[in-house]
Coordinates of C-alpha atoms in Angstrom, one line a residue:
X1409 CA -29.1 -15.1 -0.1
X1410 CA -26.6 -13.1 -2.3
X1411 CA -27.0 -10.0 0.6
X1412 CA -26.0 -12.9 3.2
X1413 CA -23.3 -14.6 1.6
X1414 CA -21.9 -10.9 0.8
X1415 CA -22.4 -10.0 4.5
X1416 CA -20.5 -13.0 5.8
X1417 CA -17.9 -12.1 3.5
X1418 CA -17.3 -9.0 4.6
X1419 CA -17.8 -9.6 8.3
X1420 CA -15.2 -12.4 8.1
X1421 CA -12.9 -11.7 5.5
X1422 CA -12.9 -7.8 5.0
X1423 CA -11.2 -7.0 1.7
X1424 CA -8.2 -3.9 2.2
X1425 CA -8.5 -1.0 2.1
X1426 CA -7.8 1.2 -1.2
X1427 CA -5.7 3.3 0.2
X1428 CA -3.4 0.1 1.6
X1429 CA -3.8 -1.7 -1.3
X1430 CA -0.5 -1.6 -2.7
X1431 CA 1.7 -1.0 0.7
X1432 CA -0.4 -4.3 1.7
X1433 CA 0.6 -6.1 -0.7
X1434 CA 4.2 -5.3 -0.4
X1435 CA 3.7 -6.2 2.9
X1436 CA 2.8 -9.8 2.2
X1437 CA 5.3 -10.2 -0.5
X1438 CA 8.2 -9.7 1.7
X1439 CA 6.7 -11.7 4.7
X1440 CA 6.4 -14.5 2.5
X1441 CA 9.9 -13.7 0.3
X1442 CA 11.2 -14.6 4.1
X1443 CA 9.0 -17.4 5.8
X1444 CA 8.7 -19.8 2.5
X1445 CA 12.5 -20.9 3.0
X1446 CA 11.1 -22.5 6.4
X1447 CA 7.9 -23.6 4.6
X1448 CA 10.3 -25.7 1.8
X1449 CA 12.8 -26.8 4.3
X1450 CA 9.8 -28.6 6.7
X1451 CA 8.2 -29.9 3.7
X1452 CA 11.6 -31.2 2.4
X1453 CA 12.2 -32.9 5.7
X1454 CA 8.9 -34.7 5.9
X1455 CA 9.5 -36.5 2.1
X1456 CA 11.4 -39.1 3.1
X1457 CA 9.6 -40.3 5.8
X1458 CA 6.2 -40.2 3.6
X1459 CA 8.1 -41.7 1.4
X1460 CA 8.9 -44.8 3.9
X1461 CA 5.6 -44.7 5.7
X1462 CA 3.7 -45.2 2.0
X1463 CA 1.4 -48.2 1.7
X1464 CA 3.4 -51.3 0.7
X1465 CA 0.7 -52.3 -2.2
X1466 CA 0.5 -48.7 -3.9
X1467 CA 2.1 -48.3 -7.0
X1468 CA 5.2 -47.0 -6.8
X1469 CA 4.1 -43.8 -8.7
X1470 CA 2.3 -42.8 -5.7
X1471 CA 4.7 -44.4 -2.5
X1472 CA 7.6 -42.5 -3.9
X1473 CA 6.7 -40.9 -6.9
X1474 CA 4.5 -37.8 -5.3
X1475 CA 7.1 -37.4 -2.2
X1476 CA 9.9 -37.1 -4.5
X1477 CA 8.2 -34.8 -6.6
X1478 CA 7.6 -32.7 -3.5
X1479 CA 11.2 -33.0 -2.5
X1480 CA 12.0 -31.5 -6.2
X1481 CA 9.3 -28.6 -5.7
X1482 CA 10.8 -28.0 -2.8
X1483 CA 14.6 -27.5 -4.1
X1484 CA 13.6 -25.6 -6.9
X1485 CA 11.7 -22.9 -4.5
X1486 CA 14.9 -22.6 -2.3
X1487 CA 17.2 -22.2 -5.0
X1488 CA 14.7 -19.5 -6.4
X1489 CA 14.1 -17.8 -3.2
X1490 CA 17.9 -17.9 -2.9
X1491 CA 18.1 -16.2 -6.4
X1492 CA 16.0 -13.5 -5.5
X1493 CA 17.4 -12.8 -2.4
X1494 CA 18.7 -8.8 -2.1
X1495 CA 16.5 -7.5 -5.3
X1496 CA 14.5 -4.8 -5.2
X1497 CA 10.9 -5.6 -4.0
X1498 CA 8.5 -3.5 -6.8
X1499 CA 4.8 -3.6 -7.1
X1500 CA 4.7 -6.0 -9.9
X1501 CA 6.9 -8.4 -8.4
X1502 CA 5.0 -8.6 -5.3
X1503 CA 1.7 -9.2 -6.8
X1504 CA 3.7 -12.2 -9.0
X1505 CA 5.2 -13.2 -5.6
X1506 CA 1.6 -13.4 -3.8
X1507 CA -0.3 -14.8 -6.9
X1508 CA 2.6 -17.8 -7.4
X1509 CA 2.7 -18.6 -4.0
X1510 CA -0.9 -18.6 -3.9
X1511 CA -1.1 -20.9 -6.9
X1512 CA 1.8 -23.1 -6.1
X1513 CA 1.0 -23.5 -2.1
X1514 CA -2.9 -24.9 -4.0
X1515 CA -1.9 -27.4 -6.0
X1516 CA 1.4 -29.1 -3.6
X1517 CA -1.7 -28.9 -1.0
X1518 CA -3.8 -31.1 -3.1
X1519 CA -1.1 -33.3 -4.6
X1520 CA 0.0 -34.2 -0.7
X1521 CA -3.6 -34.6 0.4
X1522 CA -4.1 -36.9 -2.7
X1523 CA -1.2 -38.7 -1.5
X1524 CA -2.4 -39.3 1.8
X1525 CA -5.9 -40.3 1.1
X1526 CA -4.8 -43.0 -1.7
X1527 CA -2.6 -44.2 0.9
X1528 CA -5.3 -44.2 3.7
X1529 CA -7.5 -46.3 1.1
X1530 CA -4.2 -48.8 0.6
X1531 CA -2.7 -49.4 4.4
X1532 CA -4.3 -51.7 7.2
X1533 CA -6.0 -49.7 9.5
X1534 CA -3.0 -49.7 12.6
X1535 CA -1.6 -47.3 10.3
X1536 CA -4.4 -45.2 8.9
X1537 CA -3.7 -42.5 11.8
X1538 CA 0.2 -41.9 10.4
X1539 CA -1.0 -40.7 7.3
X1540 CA -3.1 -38.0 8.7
X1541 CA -0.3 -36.9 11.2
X1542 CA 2.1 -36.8 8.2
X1543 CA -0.9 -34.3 6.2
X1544 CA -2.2 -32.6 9.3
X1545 CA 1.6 -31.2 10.1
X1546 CA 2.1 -30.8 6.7
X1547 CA -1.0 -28.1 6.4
X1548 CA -0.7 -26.6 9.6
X1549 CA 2.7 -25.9 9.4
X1550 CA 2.0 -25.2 5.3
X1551 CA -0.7 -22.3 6.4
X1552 CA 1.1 -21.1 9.4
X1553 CA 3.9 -19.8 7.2
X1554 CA 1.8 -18.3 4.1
X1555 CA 0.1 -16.7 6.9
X1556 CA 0.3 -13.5 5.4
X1557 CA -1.9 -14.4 2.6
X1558 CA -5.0 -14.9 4.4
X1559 CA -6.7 -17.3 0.7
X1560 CA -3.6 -19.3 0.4
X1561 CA -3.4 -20.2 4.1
X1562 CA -6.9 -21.0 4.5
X1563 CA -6.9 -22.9 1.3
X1564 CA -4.1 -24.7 2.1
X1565 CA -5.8 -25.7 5.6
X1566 CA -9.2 -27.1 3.8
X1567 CA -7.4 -29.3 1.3
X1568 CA -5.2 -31.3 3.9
X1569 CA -6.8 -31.4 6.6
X1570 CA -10.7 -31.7 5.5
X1571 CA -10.3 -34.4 3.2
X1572 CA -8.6 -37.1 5.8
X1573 CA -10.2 -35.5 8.8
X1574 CA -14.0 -36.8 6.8
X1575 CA -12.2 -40.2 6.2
X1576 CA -11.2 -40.4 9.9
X1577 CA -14.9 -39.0 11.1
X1578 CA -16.5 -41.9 9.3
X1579 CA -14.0 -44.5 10.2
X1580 CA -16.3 -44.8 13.1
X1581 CA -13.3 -45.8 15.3
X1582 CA -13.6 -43.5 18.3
X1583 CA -9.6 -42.9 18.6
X1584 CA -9.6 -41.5 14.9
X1585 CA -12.9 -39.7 15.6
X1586 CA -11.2 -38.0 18.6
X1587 CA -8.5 -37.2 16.5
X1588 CA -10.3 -35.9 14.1
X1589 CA -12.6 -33.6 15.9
X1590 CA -8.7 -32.4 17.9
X1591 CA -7.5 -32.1 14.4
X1592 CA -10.4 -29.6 13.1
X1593 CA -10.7 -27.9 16.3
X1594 CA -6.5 -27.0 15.9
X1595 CA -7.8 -26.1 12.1
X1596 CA -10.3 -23.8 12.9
X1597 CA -8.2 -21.7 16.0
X1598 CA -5.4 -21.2 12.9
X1599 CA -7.8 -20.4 11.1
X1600 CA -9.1 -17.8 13.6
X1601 CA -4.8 -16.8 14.2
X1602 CA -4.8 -15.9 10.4
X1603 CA -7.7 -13.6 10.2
X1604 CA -6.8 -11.9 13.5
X1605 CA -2.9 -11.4 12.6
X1606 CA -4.8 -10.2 9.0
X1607 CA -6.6 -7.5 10.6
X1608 CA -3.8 -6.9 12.7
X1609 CA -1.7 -5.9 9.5
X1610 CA -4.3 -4.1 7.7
X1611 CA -4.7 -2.0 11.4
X1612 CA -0.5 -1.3 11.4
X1613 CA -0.5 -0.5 8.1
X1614 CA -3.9 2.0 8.1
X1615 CA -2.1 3.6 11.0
X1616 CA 1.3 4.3 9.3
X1617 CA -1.0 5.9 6.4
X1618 CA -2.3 8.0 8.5
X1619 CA 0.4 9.2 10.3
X1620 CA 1.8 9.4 6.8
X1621 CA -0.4 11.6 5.5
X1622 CA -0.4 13.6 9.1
X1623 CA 3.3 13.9 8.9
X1624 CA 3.2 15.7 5.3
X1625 CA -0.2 17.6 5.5
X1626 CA -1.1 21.1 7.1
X1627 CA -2.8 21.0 9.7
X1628 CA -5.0 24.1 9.1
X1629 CA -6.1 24.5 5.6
X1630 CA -5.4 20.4 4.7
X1631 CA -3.1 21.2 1.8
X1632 CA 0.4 19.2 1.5
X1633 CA 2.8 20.7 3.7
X1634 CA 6.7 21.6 3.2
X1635 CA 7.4 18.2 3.5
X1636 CA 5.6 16.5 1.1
X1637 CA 6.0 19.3 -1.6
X1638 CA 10.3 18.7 -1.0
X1639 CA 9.5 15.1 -1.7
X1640 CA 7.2 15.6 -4.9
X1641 CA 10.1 17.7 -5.7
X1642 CA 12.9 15.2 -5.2
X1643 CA 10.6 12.4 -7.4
X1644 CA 10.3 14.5 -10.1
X1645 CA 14.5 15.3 -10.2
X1646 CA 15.2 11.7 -9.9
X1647 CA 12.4 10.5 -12.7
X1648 CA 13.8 13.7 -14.6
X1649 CA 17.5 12.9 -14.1
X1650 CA 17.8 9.3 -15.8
X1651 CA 16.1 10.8 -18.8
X1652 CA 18.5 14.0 -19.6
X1653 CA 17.5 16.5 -21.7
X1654 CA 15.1 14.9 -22.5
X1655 CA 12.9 14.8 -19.7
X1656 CA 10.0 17.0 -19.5
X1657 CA 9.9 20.0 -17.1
X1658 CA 7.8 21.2 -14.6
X1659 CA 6.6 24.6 -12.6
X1660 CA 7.4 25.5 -9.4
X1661 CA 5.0 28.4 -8.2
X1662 CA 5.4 30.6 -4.8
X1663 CA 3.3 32.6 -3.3
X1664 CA 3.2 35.4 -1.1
X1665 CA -0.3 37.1 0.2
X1666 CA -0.9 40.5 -0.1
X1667 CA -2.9 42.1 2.3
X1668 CA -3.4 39.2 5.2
X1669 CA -1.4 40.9 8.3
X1670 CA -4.0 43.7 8.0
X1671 CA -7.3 41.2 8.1
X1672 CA -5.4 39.5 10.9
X1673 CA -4.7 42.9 12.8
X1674 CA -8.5 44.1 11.8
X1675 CA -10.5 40.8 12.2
X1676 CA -8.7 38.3 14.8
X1677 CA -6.7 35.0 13.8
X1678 CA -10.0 33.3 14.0
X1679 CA -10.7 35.1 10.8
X1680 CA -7.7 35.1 9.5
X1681 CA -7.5 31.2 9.4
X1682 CA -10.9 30.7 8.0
X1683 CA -9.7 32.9 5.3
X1684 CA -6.7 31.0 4.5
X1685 CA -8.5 28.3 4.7
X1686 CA -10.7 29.6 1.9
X1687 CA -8.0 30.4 0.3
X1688 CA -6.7 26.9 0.1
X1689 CA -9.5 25.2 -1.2
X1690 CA -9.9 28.4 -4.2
X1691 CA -6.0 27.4 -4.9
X1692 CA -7.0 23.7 -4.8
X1693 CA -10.3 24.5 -6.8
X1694 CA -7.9 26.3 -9.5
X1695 CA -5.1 23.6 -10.0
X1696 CA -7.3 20.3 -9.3
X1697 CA -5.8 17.0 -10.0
X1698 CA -3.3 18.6 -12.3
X1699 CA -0.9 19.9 -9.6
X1700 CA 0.3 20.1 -6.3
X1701 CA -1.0 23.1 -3.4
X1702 CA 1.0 23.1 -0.4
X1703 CA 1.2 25.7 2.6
X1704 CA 4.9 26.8 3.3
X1705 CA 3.5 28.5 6.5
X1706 CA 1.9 31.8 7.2
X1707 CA 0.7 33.2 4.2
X1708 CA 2.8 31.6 1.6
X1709 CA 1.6 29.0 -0.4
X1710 CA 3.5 26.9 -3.5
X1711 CA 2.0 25.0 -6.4
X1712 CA 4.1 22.4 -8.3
X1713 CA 2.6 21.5 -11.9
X1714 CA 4.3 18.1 -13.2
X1715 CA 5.2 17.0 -16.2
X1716 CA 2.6 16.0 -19.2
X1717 CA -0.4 18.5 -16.9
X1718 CA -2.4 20.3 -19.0
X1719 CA -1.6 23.3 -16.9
X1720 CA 2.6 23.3 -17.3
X1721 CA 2.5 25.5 -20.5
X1722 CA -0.6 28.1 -19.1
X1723 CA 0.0 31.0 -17.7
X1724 CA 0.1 30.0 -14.1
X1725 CA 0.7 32.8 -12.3
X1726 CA -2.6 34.9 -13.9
X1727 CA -4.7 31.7 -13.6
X1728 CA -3.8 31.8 -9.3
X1729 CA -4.2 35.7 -9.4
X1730 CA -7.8 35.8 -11.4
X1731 CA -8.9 33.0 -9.1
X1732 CA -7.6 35.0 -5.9
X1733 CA -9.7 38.1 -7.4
X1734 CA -13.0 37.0 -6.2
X1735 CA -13.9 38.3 -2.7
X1736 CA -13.9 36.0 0.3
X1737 CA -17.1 35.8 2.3
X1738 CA -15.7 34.6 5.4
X1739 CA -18.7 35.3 8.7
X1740 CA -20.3 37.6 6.1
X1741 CA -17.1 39.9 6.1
X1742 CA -16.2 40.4 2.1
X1743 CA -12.6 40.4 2.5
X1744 CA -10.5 39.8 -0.5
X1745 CA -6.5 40.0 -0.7
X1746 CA -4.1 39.6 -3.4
X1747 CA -0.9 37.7 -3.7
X1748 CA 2.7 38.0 -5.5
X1749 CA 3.7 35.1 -7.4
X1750 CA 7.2 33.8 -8.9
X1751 CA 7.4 30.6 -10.9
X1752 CA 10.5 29.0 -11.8
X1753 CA 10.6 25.8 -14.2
X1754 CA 12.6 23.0 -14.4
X1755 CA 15.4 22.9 -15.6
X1756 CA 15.9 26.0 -16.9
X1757 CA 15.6 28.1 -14.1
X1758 CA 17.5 25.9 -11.8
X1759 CA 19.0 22.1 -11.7
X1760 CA 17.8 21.3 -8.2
X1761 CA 14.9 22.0 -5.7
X1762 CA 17.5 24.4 -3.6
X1763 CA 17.8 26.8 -7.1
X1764 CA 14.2 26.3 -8.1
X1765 CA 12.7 27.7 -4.8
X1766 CA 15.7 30.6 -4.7
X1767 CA 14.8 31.5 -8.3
X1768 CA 11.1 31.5 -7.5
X1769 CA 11.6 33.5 -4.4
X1770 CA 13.7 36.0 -6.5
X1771 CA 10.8 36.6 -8.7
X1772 CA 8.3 36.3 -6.2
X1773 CA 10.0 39.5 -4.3
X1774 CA 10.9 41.2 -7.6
X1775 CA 6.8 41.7 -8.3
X1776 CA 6.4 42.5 -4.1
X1777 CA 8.9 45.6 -4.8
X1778 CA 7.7 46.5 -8.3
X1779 CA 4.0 46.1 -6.9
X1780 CA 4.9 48.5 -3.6
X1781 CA 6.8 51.3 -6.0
X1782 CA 3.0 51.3 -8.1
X1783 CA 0.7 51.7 -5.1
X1784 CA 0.2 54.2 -2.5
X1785 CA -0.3 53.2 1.1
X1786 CA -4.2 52.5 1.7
X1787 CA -7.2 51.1 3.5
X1788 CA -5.7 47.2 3.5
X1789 CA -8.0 46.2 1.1
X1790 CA -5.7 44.9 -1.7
X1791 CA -5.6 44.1 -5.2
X1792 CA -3.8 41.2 -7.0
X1793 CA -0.2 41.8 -7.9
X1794 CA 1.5 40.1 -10.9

């Protein structure tokens, strides 16, 4: 039964995605930041008119009581959507925007379905079928706007409109039976509008994720590209500018292969790809979750370590070149090829990304000519350079 229920579940209501989670749920925030202000307006509009239609022998409590509690409710959420109008939409603040909403959409759902079923239980019966307009526009109209969080809306829909659409069904009069069964057959195609524009968001939103990660990722070896290493770069000046001196640096590494162009010449491009290829994932195997690979293009790859990584105060540049030292098996060819590294760190070598990579590149060239002055030319089968 569990293995059903957890089926059905899943079949119908899908949970996201974990790599959507969070742009999801900015999503919703800011789709309901903007359609709540039409949600409190409608509801605002409709309290004076519950108010009036209220069953002459209810307490007053109830006839006016409830409505004009709604009508507060209501002024409050403008004046605090108003408020919050032009900040800046973080994580936190979404989930707190999504989770009230949620919370407050629940219980003015059941205070106006109360309200209409104490009144249904009060009024003749001429005027039973007002009280479940008043409720059934209320919801639909309630959902329709807190579309974006699927719970809420569907919640919303099964307070107000099951409870008087039951009362109605058993009235046994065939004009509110008809109503009724139009009423839960509106209910249910919302329903099926919510999950569908649901799916329809988590779809958009996988999509721009994976053009996302398309747009900064090499296409060859899989590694981040030029792009996404310049914007790892930019976060870290920004994080690292409101802090000063006192921020905590980082490494910017470059690297330069030694000895490719001849296993390109010698082998093909087919080989020469699966090699830097192999190369990436011995780069990626080497720095793990503690840093950044990318692929510049060609045979030049960079490695960013960030702050407070385990790997900012090792020796980076002999960790890459004893990991590079290993021989390549690429189509059972042993091919093996060394590289020339410069590192520059942040911010002593250089204040921005424009002086870190020119500082690194300096270095980078200064072993290339130091390393060419120490060898003689030879079979292209190359050793690490420092």
């Amino acid at each position: 039964m569990g293995w059903g229920f957890h089926t059905f579940r899943t079949r119908f209501v899908p949970p996201i995605p974990a790599a959507i989670r969070d742009d999801f749920t900015l999503l919703r925030a800011r789709r309901v930041e903007t359609q709540t202000p039409m949600m409190y307006l409608m509801l605002l509009a409709t309290t004076p008119t519950a108010a009036w239609a209220g069953a002459a022998d209810l307490h007053w409590g109830i006839k006016y009581g409830m409505p004009a509690l709604l009508a507060v409710l209501c002024v409050l959420g403008l004046i605090e959507n108003w408020l919050a109008r032009g900040r800046r939409m973080s994580l936190r603040r979404a989930q707190l925007i999504v989770k009230k909403a949620a919370s407050v959409s629940g219980w003015v759902g059941v205070m106006c379905s109360s309200w209409a079923v104490l009144n249904w239980f009060a009024s003749p019966v001429e005027n039973h079928s007002s009280f479940a307009m008043i409720i059934a526009m209320g919801s639909l109209a309630t959902a329709y706007c807190l579309s974006a969080i699927r719970f809420a809306a569907i919640l919303n829909l099964v307070i107000g409109v099951v409870p008087i659409s039951m009362l109605m069904l058993a009235s046994g009069r065939p004009a509110q039976v008809g109503a009724a069964m139009s009423l839960l057959l509106g209910t249910a195609i919302l329903v099926r509008f919510i999950l569908q524009g649901h799916a329809m968001l988590v779809d958009l939103l996988q999509l721009q994720h994976q053009t996302r990660d398309l747009a900064h990722t090499d296409p060859l070896t899989g590694l981040a590209n030029r792009r996404a290493l310049d914007e790892r770069i930019a976060a870290l000046l920004a994080k690292g500018a409101g802090k000063g001196a006192d921020a905590p640096g980082f490494k910017l590494a470059l690297l330069d292969l030694n000895g490719f162009k001849p296993v390109n010449d010698v082998h093909g491009h087919a080989i020469g790809d699966k090699l830097l290829c192999a190369i990436a994932d011995r780069l990626r195997e080497t720095i793990g979750d503690d840093g950044l690979v990318a692929r510049q293009g060609g045979d030049e790859f960079a490695v960013l370590i960030p702050p407070h990584s385990p790997l900012r105060d090792a020796p980076l540049a002999e960790r890459i070149l004893i990991a590079l030292a290993r021989p390549h098996a690429i189509d059972d060819v042993p091919l093996q090829v060394g590289a020339s590294i410069g590192v520059a760190q942040w911010p002593e070598d250089g204040a921005d990304a424009d002086a870190l990579f020119e500082f690194a590149d300096r270095a980078l060239y200064q072993v290339k000519a130091e390393t060419r002055a120490e060898t003689q030319p030879q079979v292209p089968s190359l050793a690490a350079s420092a």
